[in-house]
Amino acid sequence: MDKKTEEFYDRLEAELDRSNDWPALYLFKFIVPSVADNVERVGLAFDCMGAVIKTTKSKTGKFTSISVDVTMKSAQEIIEKYQEVSTIEGIVSL
């Protein structure tokens, strides 16, 4: 991981710890190209966590937005999830 990315995650962790008491409900939002198994791969990242996942395709159908409501145990667990799904080609985390 490059230094800029590492600094981003450090700031995110500090902000999450300031604004939450753990465990806490967290909303992940992603946009992925509507190809192959992208949506399924995001879903699998949250499998067996009790997550509520909602998907919406764009008007053209080229992209799918994914909202994931899930209870997370810590800021570090949230960051680990962002890093896990970052391997999906074309994913944008919001």
Coordinates of C-alpha atoms in Angstrom, one line a residue:
M1 CA 0.0 0.0 0.0
D2 CA 1.4 3.4 -0.9
K3 CA 2.0 6.1 1.6
K4 CA -1.0 8.3 0.5
T5 CA -3.4 5.4 0.7
E6 CA -2.0 4.4 4.2
E7 CA -2.5 8.0 5.4
F8 CA -6.1 8.0 4.0
Y9 CA -6.9 4.9 6.0
D10 CA -5.3 6.2 9.1
R11 CA -7.4 9.4 8.9
L12 CA -10.6 7.3 8.2
E13 CA -9.9 5.1 11.2
A14 CA -9.4 8.1 13.5
E15 CA -12.6 9.7 12.2
L16 CA -14.7 6.5 12.6
D17 CA -13.4 6.1 16.2
R18 CA -14.4 9.7 17.0
S19 CA -17.9 9.4 15.6
N20 CA -18.9 5.9 16.7
D21 CA -19.3 3.6 19.7
W22 CA -18.4 0.0 18.7
P23 CA -20.1 -2.1 17.6
A24 CA -22.0 0.2 15.2
L25 CA -24.2 0.0 12.2
Y26 CA -22.3 1.2 9.1
L27 CA -23.4 1.9 5.6
F28 CA -21.0 1.0 2.8
K29 CA -21.7 2.4 -0.6
F30 CA -20.1 1.1 -3.8
I31 CA -20.5 1.5 -7.6
V32 CA -19.3 -1.3 -9.8
P33 CA -19.4 -2.0 -13.5
S34 CA -22.4 -4.3 -14.2
V35 CA -20.2 -7.0 -15.7
A36 CA -19.2 -10.5 -14.7
D37 CA -19.7 -11.3 -11.0
N38 CA -18.9 -7.9 -9.5
V39 CA -22.1 -7.5 -7.6
E40 CA -21.9 -11.1 -6.3
R41 CA -18.3 -10.6 -5.2
V42 CA -19.3 -7.5 -3.1
G43 CA -22.1 -9.6 -1.6
L44 CA -19.7 -12.4 -0.8
A45 CA -17.5 -10.0 1.1
F46 CA -20.3 -9.4 3.6
D47 CA -21.6 -13.0 3.6
C48 CA -22.6 -14.4 7.1
M49 CA -22.5 -10.9 8.6
G50 CA -26.2 -10.2 8.7
A51 CA -25.8 -7.4 6.1
V52 CA -28.7 -5.9 4.3
I53 CA -27.7 -5.4 0.7
K54 CA -29.5 -3.2 -1.8
T55 CA -28.6 -2.9 -5.5
T56 CA -29.7 -0.4 -8.1
K57 CA -28.7 -0.5 -11.8
S58 CA -28.0 2.7 -13.7
K59 CA -30.4 3.8 -16.4
T60 CA -28.0 2.4 -19.1
G61 CA -27.3 -0.7 -17.1
K62 CA -23.6 -0.2 -17.3
F63 CA -23.1 0.3 -13.6
T64 CA -24.7 -1.0 -10.4
S65 CA -24.8 0.9 -7.1
I66 CA -24.6 -1.3 -4.0
S67 CA -25.6 -0.2 -0.4
V68 CA -24.6 -2.5 2.4
D69 CA -26.0 -1.9 6.0
V70 CA -24.1 -4.0 8.4
T71 CA -23.0 -3.9 12.1
M72 CA -19.2 -3.6 12.4
K73 CA -17.1 -4.3 15.4
S74 CA -14.5 -1.6 14.9
A75 CA -13.1 1.0 12.6
Q76 CA -10.3 -1.4 11.7
E77 CA -12.9 -4.0 10.6
I78 CA -14.5 -1.4 8.2
I79 CA -11.1 -0.5 6.7
E80 CA -10.4 -4.2 6.2
K81 CA -13.7 -4.6 4.3
Y82 CA -12.8 -1.6 2.1
Q83 CA -9.4 -3.1 1.3
E84 CA -11.0 -6.5 0.6
V85 CA -13.4 -5.2 -2.0
S86 CA -10.8 -2.9 -3.5
T87 CA -9.6 -5.9 -5.5
I88 CA -12.8 -5.9 -7.6
E89 CA -12.0 -4.4 -10.9
G90 CA -13.6 -1.0 -11.5
I91 CA -15.2 -0.7 -8.0
V92 CA -15.7 2.8 -6.6
S93 CA -16.1 3.2 -2.8
L94 CA -18.2 6.2 -1.7

